[in-house]
Short mmCIF file of C-alpha atoms and ligand atoms in Angstrom, two decimals:
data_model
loop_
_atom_site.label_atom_id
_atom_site.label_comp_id
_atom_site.label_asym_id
_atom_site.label_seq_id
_atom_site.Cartn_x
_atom_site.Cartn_y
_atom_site.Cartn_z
CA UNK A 1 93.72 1.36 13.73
CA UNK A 2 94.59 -1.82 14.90
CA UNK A 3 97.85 -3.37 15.84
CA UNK A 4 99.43 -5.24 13.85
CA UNK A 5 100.65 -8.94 15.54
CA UNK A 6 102.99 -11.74 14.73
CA UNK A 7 102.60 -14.23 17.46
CA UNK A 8 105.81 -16.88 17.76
CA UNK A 9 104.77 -19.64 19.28
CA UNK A 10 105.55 -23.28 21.05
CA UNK A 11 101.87 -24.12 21.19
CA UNK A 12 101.33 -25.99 24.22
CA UNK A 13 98.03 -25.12 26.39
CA UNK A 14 98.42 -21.88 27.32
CA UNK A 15 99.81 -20.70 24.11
CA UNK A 16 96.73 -21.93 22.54
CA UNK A 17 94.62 -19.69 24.90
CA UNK A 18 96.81 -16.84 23.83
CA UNK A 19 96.23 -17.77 19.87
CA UNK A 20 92.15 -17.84 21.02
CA UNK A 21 92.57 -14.24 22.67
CA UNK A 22 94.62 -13.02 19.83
CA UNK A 23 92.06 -14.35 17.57
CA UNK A 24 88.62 -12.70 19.41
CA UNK A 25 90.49 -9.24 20.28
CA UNK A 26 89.45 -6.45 17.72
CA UNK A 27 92.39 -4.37 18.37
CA UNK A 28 94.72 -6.83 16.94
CA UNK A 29 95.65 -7.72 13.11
CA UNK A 30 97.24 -11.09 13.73
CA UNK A 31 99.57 -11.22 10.93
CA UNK A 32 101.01 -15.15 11.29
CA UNK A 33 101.64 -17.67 14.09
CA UNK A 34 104.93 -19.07 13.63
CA UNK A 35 105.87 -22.25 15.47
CA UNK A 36 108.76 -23.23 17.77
CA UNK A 37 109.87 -26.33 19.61
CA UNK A 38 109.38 -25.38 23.04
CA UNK A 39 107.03 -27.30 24.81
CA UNK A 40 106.60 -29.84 22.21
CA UNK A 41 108.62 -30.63 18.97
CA UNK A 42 107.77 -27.25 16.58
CA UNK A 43 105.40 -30.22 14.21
CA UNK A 44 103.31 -30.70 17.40
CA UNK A 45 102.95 -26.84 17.38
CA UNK A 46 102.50 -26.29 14.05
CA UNK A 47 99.26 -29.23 13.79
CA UNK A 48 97.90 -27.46 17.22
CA UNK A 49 97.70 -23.67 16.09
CA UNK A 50 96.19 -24.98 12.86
CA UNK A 51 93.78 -27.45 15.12
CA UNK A 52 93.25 -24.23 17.48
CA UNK A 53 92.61 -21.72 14.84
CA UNK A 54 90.24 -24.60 12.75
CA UNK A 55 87.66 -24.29 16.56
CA UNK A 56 87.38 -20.51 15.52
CA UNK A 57 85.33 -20.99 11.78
CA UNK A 58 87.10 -18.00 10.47
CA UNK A 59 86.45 -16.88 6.94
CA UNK A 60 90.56 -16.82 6.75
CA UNK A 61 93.37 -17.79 8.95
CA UNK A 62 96.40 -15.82 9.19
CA UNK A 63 99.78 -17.29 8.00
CA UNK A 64 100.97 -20.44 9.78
CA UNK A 65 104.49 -21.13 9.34
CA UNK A 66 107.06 -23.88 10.73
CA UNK A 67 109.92 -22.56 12.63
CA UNK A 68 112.58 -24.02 13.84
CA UNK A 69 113.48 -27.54 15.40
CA UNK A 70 115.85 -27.01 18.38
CA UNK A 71 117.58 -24.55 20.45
CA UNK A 72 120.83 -22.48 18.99
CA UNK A 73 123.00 -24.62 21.27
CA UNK A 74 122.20 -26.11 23.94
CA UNK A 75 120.35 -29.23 24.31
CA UNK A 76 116.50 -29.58 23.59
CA UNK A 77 114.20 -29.12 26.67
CA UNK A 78 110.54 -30.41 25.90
CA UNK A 79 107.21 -29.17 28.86
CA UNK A 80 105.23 -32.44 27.29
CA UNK A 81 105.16 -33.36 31.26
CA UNK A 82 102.88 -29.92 31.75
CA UNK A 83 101.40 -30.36 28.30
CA UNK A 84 101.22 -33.97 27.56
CA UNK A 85 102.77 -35.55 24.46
CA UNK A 86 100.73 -33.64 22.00
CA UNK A 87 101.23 -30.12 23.55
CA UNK A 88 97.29 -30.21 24.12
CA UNK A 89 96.49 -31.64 26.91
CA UNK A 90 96.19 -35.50 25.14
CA UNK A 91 92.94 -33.67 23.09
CA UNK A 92 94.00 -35.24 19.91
CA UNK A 93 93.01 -38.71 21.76
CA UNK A 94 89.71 -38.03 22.61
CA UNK A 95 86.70 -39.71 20.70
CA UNK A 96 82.94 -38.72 20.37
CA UNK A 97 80.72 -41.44 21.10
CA UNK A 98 80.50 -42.78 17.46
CA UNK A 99 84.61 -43.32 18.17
CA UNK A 100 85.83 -40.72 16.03
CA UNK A 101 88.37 -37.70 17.33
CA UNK A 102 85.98 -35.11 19.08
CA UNK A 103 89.69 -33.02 17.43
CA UNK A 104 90.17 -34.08 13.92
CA UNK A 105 93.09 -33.16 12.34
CA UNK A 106 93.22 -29.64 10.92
CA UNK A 107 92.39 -28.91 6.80
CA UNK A 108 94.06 -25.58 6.77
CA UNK A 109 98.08 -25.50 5.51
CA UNK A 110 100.89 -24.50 6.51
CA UNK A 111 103.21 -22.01 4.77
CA UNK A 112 105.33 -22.93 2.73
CA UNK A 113 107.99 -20.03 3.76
CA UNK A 114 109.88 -20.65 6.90
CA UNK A 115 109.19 -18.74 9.89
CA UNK A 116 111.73 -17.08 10.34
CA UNK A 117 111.77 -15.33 6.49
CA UNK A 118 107.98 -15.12 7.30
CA UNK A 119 108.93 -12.93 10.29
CA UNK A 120 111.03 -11.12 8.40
CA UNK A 121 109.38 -10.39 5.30
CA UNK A 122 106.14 -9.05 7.26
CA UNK A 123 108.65 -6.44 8.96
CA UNK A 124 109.85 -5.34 5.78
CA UNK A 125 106.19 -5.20 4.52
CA UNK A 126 105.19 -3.08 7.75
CA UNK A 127 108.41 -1.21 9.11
CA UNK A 128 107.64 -0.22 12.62
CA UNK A 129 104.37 -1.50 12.63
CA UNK A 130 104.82 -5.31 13.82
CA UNK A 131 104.85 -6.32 17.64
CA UNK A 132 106.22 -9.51 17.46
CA UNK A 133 105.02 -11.71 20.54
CA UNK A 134 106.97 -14.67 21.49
CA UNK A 135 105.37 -16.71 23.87
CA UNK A 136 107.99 -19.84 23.42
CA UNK A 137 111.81 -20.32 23.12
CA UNK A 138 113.22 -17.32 21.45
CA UNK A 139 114.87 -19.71 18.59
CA UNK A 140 112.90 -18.36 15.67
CA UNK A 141 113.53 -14.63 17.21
CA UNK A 142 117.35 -15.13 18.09
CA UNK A 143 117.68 -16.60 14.15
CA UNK A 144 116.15 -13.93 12.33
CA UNK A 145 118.28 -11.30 14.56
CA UNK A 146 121.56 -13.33 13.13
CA UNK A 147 120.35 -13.40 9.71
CA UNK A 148 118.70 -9.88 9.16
CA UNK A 149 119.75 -7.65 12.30
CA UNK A 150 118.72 -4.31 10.59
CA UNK A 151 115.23 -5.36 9.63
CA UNK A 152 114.42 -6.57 13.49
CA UNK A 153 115.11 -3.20 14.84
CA UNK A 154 112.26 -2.10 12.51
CA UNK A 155 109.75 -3.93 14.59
CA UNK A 156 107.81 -1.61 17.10
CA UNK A 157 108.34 -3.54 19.44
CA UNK A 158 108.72 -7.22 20.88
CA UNK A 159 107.25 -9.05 23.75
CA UNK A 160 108.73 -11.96 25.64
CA UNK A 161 106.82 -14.21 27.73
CA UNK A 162 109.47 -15.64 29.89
CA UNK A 163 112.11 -14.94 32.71
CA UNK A 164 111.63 -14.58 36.46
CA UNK A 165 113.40 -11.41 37.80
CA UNK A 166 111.97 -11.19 41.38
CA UNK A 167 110.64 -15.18 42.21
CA UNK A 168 111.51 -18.75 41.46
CA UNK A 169 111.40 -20.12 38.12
CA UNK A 170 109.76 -22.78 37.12
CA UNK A 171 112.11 -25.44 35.56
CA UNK A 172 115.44 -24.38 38.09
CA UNK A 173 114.85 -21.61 41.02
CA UNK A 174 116.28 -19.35 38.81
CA UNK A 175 114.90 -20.25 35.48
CA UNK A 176 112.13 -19.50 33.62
CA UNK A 177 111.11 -22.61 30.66
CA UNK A 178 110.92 -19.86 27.59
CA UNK A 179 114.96 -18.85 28.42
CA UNK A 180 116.12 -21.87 29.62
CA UNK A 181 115.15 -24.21 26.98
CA UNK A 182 117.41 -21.77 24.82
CA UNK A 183 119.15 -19.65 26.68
CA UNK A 184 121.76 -18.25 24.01
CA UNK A 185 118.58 -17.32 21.81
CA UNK A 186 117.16 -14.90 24.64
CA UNK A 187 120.67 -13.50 25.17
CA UNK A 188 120.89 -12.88 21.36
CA UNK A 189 117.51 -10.81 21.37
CA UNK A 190 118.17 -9.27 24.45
CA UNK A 191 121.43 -7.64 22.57
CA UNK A 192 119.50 -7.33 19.12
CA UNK A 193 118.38 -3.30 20.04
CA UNK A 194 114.82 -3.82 19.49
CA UNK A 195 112.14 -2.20 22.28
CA UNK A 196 111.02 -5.03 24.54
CA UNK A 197 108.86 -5.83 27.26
CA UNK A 198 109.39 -8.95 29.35
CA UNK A 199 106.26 -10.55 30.12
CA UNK A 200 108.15 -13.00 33.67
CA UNK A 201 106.65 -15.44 35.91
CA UNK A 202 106.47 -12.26 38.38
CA UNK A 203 102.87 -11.40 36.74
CA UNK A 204 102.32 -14.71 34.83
CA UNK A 205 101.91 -16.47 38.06
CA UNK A 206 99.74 -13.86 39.87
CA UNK A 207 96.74 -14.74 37.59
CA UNK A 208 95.10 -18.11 37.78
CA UNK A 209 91.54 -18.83 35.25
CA UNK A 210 90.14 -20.99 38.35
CA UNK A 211 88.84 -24.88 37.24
CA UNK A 212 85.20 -23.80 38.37
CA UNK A 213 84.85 -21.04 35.90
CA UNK A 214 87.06 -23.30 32.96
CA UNK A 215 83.91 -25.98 34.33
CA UNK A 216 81.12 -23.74 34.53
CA UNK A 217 81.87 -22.11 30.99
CA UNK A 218 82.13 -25.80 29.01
CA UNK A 219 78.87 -26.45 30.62
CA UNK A 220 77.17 -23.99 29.13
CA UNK A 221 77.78 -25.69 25.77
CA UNK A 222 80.22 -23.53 23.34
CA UNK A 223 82.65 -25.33 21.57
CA UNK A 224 85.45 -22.73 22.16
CA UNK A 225 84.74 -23.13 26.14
CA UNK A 226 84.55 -27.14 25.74
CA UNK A 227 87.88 -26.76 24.09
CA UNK A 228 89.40 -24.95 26.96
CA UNK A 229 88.29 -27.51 29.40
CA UNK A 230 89.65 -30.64 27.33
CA UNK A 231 92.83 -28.95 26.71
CA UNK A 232 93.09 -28.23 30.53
CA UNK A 233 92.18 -30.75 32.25
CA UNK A 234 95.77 -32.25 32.40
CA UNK A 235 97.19 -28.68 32.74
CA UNK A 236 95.28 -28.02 36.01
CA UNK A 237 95.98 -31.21 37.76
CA UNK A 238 99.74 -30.31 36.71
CA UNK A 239 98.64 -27.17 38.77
CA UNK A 240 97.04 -28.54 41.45
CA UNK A 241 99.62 -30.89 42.64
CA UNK A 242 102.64 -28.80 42.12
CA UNK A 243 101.46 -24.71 42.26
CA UNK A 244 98.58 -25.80 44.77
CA UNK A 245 95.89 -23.70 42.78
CA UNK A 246 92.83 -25.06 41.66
CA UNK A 247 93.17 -23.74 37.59
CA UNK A 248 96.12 -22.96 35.79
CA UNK A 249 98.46 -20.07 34.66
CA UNK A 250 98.19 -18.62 31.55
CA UNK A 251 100.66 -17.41 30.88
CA UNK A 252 100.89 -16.80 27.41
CA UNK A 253 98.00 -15.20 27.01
CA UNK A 254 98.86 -12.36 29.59
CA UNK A 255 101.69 -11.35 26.94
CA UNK A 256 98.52 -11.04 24.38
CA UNK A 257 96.64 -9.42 26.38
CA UNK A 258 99.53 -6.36 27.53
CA UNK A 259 100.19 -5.74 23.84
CA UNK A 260 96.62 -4.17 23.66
CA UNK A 261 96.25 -3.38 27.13
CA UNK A 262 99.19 -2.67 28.85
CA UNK A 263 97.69 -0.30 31.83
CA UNK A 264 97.01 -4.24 32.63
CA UNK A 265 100.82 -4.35 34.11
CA UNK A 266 103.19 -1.98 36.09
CA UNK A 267 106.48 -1.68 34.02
CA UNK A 268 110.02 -0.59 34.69
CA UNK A 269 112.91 0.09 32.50
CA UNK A 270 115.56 -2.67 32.62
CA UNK A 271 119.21 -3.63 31.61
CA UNK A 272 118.10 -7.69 30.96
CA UNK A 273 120.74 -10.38 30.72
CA UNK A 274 120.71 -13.79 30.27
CA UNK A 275 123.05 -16.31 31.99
CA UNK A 276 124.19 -18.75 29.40
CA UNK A 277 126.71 -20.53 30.82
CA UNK A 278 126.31 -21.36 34.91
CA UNK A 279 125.57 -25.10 35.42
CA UNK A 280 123.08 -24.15 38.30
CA UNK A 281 121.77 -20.87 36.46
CA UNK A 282 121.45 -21.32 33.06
CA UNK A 283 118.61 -19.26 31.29
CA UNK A 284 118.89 -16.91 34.63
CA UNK A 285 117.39 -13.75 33.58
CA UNK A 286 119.73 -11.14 35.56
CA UNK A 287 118.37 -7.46 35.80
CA UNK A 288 118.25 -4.92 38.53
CA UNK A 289 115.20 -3.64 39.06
CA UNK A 290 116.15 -0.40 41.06
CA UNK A 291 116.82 2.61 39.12
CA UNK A 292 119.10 3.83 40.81
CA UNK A 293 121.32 0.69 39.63
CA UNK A 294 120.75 1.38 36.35
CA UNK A 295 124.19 0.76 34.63
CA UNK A 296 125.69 3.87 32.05
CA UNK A 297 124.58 2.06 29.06
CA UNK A 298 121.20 2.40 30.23
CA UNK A 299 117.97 -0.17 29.93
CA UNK A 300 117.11 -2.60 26.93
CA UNK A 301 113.90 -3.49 27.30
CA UNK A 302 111.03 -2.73 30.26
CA UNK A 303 109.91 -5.89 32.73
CA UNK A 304 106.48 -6.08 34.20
CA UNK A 305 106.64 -6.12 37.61
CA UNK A 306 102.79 -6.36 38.65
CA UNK A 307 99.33 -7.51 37.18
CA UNK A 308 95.91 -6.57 37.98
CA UNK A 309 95.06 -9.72 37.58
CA UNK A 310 91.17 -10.34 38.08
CA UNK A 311 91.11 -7.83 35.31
CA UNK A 312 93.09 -9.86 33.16
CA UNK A 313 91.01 -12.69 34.44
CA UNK A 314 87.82 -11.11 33.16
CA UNK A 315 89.16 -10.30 29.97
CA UNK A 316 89.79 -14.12 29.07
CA UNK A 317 87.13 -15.02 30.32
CA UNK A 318 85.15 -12.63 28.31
CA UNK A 319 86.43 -12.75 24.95
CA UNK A 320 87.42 -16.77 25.01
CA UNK A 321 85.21 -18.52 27.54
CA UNK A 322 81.24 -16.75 27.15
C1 BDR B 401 106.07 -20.73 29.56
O1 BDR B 401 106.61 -22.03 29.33
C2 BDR B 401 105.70 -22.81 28.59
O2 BDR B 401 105.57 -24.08 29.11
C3 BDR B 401 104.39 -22.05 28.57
O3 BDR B 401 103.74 -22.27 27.34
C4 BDR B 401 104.82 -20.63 28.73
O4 BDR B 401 105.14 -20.05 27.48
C5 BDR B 401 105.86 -20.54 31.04
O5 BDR B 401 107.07 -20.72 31.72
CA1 CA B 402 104.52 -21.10 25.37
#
């Protein structure tokens, strides 16, 4: 049987990689794709899952419902300097020769239930069925903990894209984007009792989908492929002047890809904490890794720690790019 997915998302480029590997991997039931701000205000998000998922011709979408606007308190953090101003790489501005958008805007609608009661009514629908993957802020996540507590422990479990236990992060050293653009979200989930796997820069960042092969696959034609490379483009020269490698991260797409294959990663169990109120460390994720400094209460969720990456590589590359 296969798994049933929500995916909660800030769709900038590599979330829309993740929503194309979601989409093309048989073991997954993607229930909805609710949208975040994060990278780009959550109307930005909303317009490029619906844009992403239009590429696919499906006989049916899933669900596609607007989250929420801003972080729980602090202020907002946009990536559009990664992403570009619409969260896609500046695709919405390309023309075909005859001048109109080679990306017109997307037919399907949205739902009209808000994401977060869309998260939660799916739970109740499928108690300890859902994995809930949030590849963004964890706004949407932290709200529906506040509001229904109880019925988020009934998920089976959730993974976080985000946090940097063991390297740099990438918007502070010690911060991660995901938990520092709303830090008191991720430190309301990580206290919410729900089974969780952190997804950090520590594996994210090991696994690069090289410009040649993003070239060599658009060449050959396919309009999911030519899609990857327009979105990119921007994304890897982001990459190539400041992580000096020639492609890009994709991050959110490794969190996809672990829910269905997680022999992908080495785990360990972890007590995870978020720092919410340093001026130099906000949206710190703070664990200790050893077990042996496990504290009494004992872990809350499980980090990956390694990736094999060309595997992962393949994978994509696979089931998105050929
Ligand atoms: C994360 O931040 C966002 O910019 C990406 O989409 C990814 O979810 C990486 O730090
Ligand atoms: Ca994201």
């Amino acid at each position: 049987m296969s798994m049933r997915i929500i995916l909660d998302t800030d769709t900038g480029v590599d979330d829309a990689l993740a929503i194309l590997l979601a989409m093309r991997s048989p073991e997954l039931t993607v229930e909805a794709i609710t949208a975040v701000s994060g990278n780009v205000h959550v109307d930005h998000c909303v317009r490029n899952i619906l844009m992403t998922l239009e590429l696919l011709e499906l006989e049916s979408i899933p669900a596609v419902a607007r989250g929420e606007d801003g972080p729980l308190a602090s202020a907002v953090t946009l990536a559009d300097n990664v992403h570009a101003d619409d969260g896609l790489g500046g695709v919405s501005k390309l023309l075909l020769a005859d001048g109109q958008p080679r990306y017109s805007a997307p037919q399907n609608r949205l739902s009209p239930t808000h994401a977060v009661d869309l998260i939660l009514e799916i739970i109740e629908r499928h108690p300890g069925e859902i994995t809930l993957i949030a590849v963004g802020p964890l706004t949407n996540v932290a709200r529906a903990v506040i509001n229904n507590p109880f019925r988020m422990q009934k998920l089976k479990q959730l993974i976080v894209m985000g946090g940097a236990f063991q390297v740099y992060g990438n918007v502070s050293p010690v911060a991660e984007f995901n938990i520092f653009a709303d830090p008191h979200a991720a430190q309301v989930v990580c206290g919410a009792g729900i089974p969780m796997v952190f997804v950090p820069l520590d594996v994210t960042m090991q696994a690069v989908l090289s410009a040649p092969d993003i070239d060599l696959y658009a060449q050959q034609g396919g309009k999911v492929a030519r899609f990857v490379k327009d979105c990119t483009d921007h994304y890897v020269d982001f990459h190539r002047q400041r992580r000096n490698v020639d492609g890009c991260f994709i991050h959110d797409a490794l969190a996809v890809a672990v829910a269905f294959q997680p022999e992908l990663v080495t785990m360990v169990d972890a007590k995870i904490n978020v720092e919410t109120a340093g001026d130099l460390t906000s949206g710190m994720t703070v664990a200790d890794l050893r077990p042996a400094f496990m504290p009494d209460e004992g872990p809350n969720g499980k980090v990956c720690t390694q990736v094999k990456a060309d595997t992962f590589i393949s994978l994509f590359n696979e089931r998105v790019l050929k």
